[in-house]
Coordinates of C-alpha atoms in Angstrom, one line a residue:
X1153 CA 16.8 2.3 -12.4
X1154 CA 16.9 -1.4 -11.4
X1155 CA 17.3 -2.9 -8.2
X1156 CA 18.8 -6.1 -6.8
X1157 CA 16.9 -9.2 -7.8
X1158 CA 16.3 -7.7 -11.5
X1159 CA 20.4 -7.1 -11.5
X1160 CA 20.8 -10.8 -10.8
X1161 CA 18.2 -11.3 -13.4
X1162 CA 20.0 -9.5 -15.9
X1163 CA 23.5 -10.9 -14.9
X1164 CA 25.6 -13.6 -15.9
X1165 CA 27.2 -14.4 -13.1
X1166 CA 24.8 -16.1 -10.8
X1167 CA 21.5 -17.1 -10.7
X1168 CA 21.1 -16.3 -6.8
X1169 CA 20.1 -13.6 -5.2
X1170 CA 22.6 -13.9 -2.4
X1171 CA 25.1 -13.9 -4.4
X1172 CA 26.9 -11.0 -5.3
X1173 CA 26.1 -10.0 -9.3
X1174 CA 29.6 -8.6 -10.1
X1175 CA 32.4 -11.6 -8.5
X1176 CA 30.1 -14.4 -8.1
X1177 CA 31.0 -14.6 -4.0
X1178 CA 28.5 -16.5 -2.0
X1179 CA 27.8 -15.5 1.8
X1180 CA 30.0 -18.1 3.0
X1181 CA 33.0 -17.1 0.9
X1182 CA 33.1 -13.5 1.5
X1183 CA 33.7 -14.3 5.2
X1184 CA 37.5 -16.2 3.7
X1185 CA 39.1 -13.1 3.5
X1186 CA 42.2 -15.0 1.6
X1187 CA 39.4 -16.4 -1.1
X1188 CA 38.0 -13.0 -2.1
X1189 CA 41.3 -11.6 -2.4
X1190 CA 41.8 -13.6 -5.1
X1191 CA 38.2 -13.0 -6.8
X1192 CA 38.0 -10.8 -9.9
X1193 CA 35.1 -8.7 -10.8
X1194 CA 33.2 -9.1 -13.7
X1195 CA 33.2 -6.1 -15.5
X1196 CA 30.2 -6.4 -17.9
X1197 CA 28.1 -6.4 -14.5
X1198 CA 29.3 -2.5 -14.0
X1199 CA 27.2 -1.6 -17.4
X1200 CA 23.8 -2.0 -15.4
X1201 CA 25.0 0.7 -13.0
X1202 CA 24.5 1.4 -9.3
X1203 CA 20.4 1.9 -8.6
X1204 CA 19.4 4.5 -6.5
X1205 CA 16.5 2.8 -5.8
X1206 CA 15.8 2.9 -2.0
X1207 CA 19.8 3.2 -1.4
X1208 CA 19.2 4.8 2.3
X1209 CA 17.2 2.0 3.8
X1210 CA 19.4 -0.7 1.9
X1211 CA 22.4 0.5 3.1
X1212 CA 20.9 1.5 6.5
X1213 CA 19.6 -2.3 6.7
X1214 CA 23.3 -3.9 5.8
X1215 CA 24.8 -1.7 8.6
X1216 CA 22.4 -2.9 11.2
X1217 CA 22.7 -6.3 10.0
X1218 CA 26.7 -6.1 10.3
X1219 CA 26.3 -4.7 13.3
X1220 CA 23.8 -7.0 14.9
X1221 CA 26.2 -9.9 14.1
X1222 CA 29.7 -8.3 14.5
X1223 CA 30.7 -10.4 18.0
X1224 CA 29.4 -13.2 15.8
X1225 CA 31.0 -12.6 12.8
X1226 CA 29.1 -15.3 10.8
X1227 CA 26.7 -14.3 8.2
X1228 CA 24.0 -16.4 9.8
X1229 CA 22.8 -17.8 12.9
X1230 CA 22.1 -21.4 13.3
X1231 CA 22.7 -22.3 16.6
X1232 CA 20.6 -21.3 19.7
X1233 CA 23.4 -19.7 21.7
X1234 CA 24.3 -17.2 18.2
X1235 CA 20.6 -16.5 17.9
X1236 CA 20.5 -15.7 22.2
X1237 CA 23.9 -13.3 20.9
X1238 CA 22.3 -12.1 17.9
X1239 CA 19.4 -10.9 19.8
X1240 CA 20.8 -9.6 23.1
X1241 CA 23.3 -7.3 20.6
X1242 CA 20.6 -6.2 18.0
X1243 CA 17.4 -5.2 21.5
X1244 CA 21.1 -3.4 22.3
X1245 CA 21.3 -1.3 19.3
X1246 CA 17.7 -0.7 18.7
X1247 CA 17.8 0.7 22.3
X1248 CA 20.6 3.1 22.1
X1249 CA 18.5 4.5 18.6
X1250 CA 15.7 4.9 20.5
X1251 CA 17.4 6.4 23.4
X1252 CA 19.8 8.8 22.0
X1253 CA 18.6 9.7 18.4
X1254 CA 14.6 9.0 18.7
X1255 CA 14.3 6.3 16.1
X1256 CA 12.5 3.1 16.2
X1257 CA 14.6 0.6 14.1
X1258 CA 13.8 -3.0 12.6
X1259 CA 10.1 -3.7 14.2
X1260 CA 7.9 -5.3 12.2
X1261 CA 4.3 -3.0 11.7
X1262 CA 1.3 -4.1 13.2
X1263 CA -0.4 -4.4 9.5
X1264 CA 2.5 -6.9 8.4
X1265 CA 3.8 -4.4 5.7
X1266 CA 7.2 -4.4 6.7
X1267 CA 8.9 -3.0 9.1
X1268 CA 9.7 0.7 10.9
X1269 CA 13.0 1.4 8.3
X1270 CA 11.3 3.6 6.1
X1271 CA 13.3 6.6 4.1
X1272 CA 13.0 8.9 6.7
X1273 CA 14.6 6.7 9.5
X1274 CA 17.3 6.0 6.9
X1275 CA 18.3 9.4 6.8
X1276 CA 18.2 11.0 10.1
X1277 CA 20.4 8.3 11.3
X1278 CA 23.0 8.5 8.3
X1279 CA 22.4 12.6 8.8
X1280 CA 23.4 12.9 12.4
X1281 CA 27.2 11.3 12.4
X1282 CA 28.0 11.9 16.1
X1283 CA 25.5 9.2 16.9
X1284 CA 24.1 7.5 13.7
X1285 CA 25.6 4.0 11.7
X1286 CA 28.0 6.1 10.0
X1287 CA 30.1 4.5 12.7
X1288 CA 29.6 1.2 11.2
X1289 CA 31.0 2.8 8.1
X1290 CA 33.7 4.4 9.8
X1291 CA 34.5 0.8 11.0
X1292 CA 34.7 -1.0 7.9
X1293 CA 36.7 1.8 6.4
X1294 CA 39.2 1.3 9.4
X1295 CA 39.1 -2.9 8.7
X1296 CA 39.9 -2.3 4.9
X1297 CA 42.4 -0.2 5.6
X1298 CA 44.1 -2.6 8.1
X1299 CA 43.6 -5.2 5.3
X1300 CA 45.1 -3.8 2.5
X1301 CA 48.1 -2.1 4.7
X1302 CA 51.2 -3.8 3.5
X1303 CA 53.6 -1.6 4.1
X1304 CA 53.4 -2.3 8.1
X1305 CA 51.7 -5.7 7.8
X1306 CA 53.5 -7.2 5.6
X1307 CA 51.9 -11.1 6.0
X1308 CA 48.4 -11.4 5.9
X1309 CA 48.8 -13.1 9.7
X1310 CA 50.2 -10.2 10.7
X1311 CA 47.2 -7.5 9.2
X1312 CA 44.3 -10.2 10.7
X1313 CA 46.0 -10.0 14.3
X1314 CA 45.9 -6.4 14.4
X1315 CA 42.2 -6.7 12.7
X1316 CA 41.2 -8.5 15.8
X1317 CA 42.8 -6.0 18.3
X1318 CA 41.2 -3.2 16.1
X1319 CA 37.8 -5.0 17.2
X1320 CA 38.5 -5.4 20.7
X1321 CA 39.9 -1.8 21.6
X1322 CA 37.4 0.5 18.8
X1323 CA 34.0 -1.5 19.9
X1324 CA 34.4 -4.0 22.3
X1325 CA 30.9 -5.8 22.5
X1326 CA 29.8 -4.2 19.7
X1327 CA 29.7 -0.4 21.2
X1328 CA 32.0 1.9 19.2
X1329 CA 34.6 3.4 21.1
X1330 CA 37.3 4.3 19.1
X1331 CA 37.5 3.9 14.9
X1332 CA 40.2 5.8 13.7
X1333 CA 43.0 3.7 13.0
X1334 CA 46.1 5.6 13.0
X1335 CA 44.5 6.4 16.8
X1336 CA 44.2 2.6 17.3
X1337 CA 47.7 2.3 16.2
X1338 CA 48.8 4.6 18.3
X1339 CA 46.9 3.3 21.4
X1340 CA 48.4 -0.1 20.8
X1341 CA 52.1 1.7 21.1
X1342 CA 51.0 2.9 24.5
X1343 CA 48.3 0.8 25.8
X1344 CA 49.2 1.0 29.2
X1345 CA 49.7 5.0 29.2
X1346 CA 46.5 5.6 27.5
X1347 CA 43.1 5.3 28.8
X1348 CA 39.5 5.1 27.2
X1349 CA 37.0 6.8 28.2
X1350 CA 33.3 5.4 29.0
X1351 CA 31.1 4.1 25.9
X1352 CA 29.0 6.9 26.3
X1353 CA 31.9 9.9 25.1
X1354 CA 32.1 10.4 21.5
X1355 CA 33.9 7.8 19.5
X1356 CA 36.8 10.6 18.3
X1357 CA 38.2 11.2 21.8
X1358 CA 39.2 7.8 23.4
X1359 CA 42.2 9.3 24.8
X1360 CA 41.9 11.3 28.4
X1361 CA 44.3 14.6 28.1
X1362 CA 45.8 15.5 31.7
X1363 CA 47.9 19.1 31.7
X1364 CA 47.4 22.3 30.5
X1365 CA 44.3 22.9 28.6
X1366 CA 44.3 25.1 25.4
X1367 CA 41.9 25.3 22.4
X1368 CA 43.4 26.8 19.6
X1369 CA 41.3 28.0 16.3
X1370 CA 42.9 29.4 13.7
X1371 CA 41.6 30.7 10.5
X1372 CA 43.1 30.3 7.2
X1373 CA 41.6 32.1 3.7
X1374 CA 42.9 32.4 0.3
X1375 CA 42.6 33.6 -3.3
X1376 CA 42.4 31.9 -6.2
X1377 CA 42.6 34.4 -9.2
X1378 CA 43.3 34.6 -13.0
X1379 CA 43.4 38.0 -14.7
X1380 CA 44.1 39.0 -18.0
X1381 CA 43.4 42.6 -19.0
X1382 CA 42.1 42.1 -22.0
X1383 CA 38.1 43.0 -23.2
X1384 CA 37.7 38.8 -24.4
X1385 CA 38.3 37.7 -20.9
X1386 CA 37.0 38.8 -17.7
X1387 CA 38.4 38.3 -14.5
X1388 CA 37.8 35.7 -11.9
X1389 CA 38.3 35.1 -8.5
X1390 CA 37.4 33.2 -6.0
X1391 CA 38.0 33.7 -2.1
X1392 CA 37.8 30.6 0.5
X1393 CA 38.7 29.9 3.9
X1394 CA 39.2 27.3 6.4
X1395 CA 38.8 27.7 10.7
X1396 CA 40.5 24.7 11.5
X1397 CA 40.3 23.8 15.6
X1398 CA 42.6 22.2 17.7
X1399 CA 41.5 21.7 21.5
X1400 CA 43.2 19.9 24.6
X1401 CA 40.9 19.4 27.1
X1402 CA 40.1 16.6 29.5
X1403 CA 36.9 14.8 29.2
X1404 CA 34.6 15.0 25.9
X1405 CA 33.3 18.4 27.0
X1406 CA 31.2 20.8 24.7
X1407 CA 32.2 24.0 23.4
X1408 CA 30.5 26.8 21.7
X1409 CA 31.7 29.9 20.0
X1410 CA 30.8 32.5 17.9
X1411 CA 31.4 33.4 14.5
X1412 CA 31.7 37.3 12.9
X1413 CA 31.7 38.9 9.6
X1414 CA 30.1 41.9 7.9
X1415 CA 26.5 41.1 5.9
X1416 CA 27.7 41.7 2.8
X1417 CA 30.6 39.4 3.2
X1418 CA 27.7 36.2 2.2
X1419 CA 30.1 33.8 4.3
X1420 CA 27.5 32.3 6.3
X1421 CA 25.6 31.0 2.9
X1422 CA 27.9 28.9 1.4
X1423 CA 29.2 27.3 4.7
X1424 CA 29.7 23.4 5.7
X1425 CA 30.6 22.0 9.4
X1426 CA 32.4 19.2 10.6
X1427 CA 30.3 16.5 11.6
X1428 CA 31.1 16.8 15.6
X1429 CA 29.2 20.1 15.3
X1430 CA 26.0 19.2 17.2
X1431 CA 24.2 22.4 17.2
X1432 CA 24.2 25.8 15.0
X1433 CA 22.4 28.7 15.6
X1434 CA 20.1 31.1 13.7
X1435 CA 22.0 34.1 12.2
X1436 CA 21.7 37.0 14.8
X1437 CA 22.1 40.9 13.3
X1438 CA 24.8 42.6 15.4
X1439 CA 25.5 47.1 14.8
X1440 CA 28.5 48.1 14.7
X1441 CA 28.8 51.2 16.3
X1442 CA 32.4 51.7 16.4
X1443 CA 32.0 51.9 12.9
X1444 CA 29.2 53.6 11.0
X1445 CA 26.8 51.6 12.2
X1446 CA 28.2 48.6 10.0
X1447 CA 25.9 45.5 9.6
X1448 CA 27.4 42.1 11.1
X1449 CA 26.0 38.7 10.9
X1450 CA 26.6 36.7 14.2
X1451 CA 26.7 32.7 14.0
X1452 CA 26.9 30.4 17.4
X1453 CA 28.6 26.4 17.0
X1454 CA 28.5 23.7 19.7
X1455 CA 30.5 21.4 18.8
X1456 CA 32.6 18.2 21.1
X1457 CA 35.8 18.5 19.4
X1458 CA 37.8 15.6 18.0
X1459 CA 41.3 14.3 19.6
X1460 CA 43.1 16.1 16.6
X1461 CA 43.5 18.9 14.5
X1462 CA 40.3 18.8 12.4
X1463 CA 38.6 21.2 10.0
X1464 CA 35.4 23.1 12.2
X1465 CA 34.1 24.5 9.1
X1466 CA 34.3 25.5 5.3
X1467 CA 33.5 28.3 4.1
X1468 CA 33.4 30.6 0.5
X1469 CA 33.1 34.7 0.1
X1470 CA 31.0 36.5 -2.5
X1471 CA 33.5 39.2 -2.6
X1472 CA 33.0 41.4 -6.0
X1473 CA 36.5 42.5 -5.9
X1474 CA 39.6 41.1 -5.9
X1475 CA 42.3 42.2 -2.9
X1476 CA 44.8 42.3 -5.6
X1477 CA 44.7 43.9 -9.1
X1478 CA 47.9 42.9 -11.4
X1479 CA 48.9 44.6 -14.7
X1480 CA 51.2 42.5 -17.2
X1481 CA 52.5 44.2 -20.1
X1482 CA 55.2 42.0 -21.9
X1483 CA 56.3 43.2 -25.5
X1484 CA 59.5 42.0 -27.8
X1485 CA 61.6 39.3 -29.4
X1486 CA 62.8 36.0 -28.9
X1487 CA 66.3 37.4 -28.0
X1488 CA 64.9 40.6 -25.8
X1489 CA 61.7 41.4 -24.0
X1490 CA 60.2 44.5 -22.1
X1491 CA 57.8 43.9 -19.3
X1492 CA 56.0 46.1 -17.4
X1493 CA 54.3 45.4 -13.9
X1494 CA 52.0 47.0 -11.9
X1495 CA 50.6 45.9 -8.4
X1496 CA 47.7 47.8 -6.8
X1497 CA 46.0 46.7 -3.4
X1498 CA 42.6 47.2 -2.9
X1499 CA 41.9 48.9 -0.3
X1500 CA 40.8 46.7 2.4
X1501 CA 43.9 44.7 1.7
X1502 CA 46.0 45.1 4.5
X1503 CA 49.7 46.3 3.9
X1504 CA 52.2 44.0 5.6
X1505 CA 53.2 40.7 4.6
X1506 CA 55.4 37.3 5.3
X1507 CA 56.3 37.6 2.1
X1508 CA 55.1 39.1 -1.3
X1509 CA 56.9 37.6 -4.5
X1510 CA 56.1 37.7 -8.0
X1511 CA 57.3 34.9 -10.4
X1512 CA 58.2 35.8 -14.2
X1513 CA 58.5 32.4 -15.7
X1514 CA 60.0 32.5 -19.5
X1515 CA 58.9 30.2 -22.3
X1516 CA 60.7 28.9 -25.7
X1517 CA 63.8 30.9 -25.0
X1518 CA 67.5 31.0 -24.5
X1519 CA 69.1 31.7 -20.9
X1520 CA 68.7 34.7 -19.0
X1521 CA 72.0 36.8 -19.6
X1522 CA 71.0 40.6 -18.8
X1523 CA 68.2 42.1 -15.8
X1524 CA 67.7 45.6 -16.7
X1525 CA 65.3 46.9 -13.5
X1526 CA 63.7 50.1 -13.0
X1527 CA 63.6 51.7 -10.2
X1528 CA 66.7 50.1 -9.1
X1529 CA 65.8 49.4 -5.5
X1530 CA 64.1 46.7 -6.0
X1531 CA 64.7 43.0 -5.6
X1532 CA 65.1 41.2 -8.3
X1533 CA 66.9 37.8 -9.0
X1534 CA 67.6 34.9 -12.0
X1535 CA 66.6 31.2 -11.4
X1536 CA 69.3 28.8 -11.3
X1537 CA 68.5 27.4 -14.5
X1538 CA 67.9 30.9 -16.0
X1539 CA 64.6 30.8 -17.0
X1540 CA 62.5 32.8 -14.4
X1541 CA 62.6 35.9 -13.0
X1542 CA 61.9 36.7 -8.9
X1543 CA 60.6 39.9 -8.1
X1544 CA 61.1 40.0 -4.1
X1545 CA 58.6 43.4 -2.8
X1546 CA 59.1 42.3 0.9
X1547 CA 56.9 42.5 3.9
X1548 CA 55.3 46.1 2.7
X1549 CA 54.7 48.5 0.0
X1550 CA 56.3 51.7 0.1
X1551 CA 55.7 54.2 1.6
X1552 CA 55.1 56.7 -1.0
X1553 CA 52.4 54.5 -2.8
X1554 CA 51.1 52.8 0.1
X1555 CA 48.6 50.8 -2.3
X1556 CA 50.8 50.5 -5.3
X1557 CA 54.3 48.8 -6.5
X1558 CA 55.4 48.8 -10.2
X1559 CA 58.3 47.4 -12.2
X1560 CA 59.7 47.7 -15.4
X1561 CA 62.2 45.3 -17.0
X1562 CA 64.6 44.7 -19.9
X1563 CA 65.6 41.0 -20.6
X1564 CA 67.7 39.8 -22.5
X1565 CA 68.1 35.7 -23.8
X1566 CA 71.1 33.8 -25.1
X1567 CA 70.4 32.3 -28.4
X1568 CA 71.3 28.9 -27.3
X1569 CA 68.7 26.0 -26.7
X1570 CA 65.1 26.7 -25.2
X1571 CA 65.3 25.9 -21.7
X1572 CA 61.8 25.8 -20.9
X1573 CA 59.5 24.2 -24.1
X1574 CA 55.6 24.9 -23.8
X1575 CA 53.9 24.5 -27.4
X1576 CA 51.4 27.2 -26.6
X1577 CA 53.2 30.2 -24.7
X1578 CA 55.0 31.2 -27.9
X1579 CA 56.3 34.8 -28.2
X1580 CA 54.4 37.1 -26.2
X1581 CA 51.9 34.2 -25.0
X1582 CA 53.1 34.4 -21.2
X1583 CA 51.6 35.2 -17.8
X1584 CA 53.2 35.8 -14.2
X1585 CA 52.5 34.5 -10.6
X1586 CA 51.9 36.1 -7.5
X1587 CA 52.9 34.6 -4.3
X1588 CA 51.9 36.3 -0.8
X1589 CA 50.5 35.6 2.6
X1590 CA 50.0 38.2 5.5
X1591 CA 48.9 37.2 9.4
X1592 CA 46.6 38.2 11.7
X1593 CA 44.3 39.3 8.5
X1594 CA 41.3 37.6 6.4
X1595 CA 39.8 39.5 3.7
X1596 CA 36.4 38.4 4.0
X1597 CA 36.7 40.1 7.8
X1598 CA 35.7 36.7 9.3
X1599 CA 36.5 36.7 13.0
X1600 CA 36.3 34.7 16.0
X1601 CA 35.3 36.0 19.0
X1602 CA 37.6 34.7 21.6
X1603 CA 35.8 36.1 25.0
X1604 CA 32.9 34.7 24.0
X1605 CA 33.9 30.6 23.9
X1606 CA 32.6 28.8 26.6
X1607 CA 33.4 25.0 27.7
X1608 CA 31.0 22.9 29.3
X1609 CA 31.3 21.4 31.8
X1610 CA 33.3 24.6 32.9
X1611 CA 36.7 24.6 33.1
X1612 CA 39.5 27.0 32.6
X1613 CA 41.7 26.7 29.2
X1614 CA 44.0 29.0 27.4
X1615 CA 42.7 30.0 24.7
X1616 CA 45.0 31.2 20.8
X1617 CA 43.1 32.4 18.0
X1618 CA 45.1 33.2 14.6
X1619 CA 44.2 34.0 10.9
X1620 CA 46.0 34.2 8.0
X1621 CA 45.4 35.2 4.2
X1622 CA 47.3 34.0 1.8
X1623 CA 47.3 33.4 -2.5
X1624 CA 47.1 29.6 -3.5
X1625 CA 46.9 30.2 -7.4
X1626 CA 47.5 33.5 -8.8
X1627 CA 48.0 34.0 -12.1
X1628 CA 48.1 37.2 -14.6
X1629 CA 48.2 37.1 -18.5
X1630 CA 49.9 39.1 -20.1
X1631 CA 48.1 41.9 -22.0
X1632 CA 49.6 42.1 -25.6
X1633 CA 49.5 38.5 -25.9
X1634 CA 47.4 35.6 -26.3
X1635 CA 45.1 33.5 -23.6
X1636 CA 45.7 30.0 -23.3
X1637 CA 44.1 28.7 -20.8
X1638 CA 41.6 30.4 -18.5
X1639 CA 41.0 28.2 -15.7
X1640 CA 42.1 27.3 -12.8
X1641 CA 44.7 24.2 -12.2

């Protein structure tokens, strides 16, 4: 683990410690945008790595120092009216660190070893994004992107004039108002229609809404599975879900709400927020009594929600079994095949569906020319090109086996050219896809409780919850043959 000067040290491609160690680019030149376009890296400075070695305070320091001198925009101040702007900007920032997030920033210590940006300060402010310098990330993100944007911008005249205008309307005098770009973009579309809100709302809603307030949250979960039937392989699964939020309401107010699932369900271990979540609250036991005294886990969020439809949180199950089991039995020659399906749900799995398809792909063989189904009733249909099989179940299972569908099938091939080549699903080598998704459902029994969101500062807004389950990769071997690949894409 090396840092800075001993990189220079080591590198050949300059002698200062100014300089950067992997183009050569002094100070001065990295500020001609047309100059370091043209630069090329030296690759043999990439072998020494990128040091650890006290990366939060060195890339805290370079965001306050960019942000110090960003009405500036030299790289040093030499003249006693850019030290007066210097100065004024960075007693600004140190100010609204110690105001709003507690942390004292760039003072020197009273025993001359250094100054207050120590590891700690480093990370609290990178840690708490609604107020911390990952704006000043965000911002250079935004400038490169408006840089290297030549699809809009074609000239480079053109991309520098709407750099500027990104400056003036996401932090005029250095206070970050607005960062997104495709927001920016669309501000400067509408400029006149639009208004920004004060400095002190967060920097993702600089656009008042006027009209009907609604906050919609829905919840999206699926299944990832791979199942194979055979003693050498056991099956996996993995369930995961999604409550995505999108909210309408004037101002930048706060809303919280509460998360629900059963105990067992472990969805509250292995869960991530988005980064406007300010608060989250202590897991609170909740008895069901409605239903054998069943265990819950309650989970409060406050959160001030972005302009747009954004992610509120991530989340992954530790459910033992998987909604759906699949049997695939597939057994013949290269001219004819008999499969054999079987479908049971488990039986939490609710029974009504969008959809419910499964896909019988075929490998290494000649066209389709004879189905053969049994029982007859149901639904099933030839690819265009011949080579795949759709079983269509419908919205539900029947009603005669409510947790269980099953299919058996006689194929037959022409012996003309393969139509579908794969080197390793060779004779009975195959597997078989299932496709579904069903509403108002999540298996993991995650819920949101809509009577209990509240807005502050009060206001009335409608509010539309909605889940949805659905299978993203589903796949099932088949049992007489051989496994060739058991992960997931």
């Amino acid at each position: 683990m090396i840092d800075g000067k001993v990189h220079t040290a080591l590198s050949d491609v300059t002698n200062s410690s100014q300089c950067c160690t992997i183009c050569g680019a002094s100070p001065k030149v990295m500020n001609d945008i047309e100059k370091m376009i043209l630069k090329n890296d030296m690759t043999g400075s990439y072998s020494y790595g990128l040091s650890s070695l006290h990366a939060w305070i060195r890339f805290f320091e370079c965001l306050l120092h960019i942000g110090y001198k960003m009405t500036l925009k030299k790289w040093q101040a030499r003249t006693v009216e850019d030290k007066s702007k210097v100065k004024a900007l960075k007693q600004q920032i140190q100010n609204r660190f110690k105001d709003e997030m507690g942390l004292i920033v760039d003072i020197p210590k009273s025993s001359g070893s250094g100054t207050s940006n120590d590891g700690n300060t480093a990370r609290r402010a990178f840690q708490n994004a609604e107020n911390g310098v990952l704006m000043a990330v965000v911002a250079l993100e935004g400038m490169s992107a408006i840089m290297e944007n030549s699809v809009l911008l074609e000239s480079i005249e053109e991309r520098i004039n709407y750099l500027h205008r990104y400056v003036l309307i996401g932090f005029p005098f250095g206070i970050p108002v607005e960062l997104n770009v495709n927001t920016i973009y669309a501000l400067l579309s509408t400029v006149k229609s639009s208004t920004v809100l004060k400095s002190k709302a967060p920097i993702w809603r600089p656009v008042i809404i006027k009209g009907k307030q609604t906050i919609q949250l829905t919840i999206k979960e699926s299944v990832k599975a791979l199942q194979f039937g055979q003693n050498n392989f056991a099956d996996v699964h993995e369930i995961f879900g999604t409550v995505y939020c999108k909210a309408d309401l004037e101002g930048a107010p706060d809303i919280t709400l509460s998360l629900i699932s059963p105990l067992n369900s472990g969805v509250f271990n292995q869960m991530t927020f988005h980064s406007c979540v300010k608060q989250v609250d202590e897991l609170t036991l909740v008895i069901n009594r409605k239903k054998d005294d069943e265990e819950l886990v309650l989970r409060k969020l406050r959160f001030c929600p972005p302009y747009e439809a954004f992610p509120l949180c991530h989340y992954v199950t530790q459910s033992k079994e998987c909604p759906i089991k699949v049997s695939f039995k597939m057994r013949g020659i290269s001219e004819r095949v008999s499969i054999s399906i079987q479908i049971f749900l488990e039986h939490q799995m609710k029974n009504s569906f969008d959809f419910f398809n499964v896909n019988i792909p075929f490998f290494n063989r000649g066209a389709i020319t004879n189905v053969e189904a049994a029982p007859k009733t149901h639904v099933v249909t030839v690819s265009e090109n011949k080579s795949e099989l759709l079983w269509c179940i419908g919205n539900k299972f029947t009603k005669r086996n409510l947790y269980e569908a099953s299919l058996d099938l006689s194929v037959s091939f022409s012996h003309g050219q393969c139509l579908v080549k794969d080197q390793f699903l060779i004779g009975e080598n195959s597997y078989i896809k299932v496709c579904f998704k069903t509403q108002d459902f999540t298996y993991s029994r995650l819920n949101l409780e809509g009577k209990s969101i509240e807005i502050y500062p009060n206001s009335k807004a409608k509010i539309i919850t909605a889940s949805e389950f659905e299978s993203q990769e589903f796949k099932v071997w088949n049992s007489d043959g051989k496994v060739t690949d058991s992960t997931f894409t």
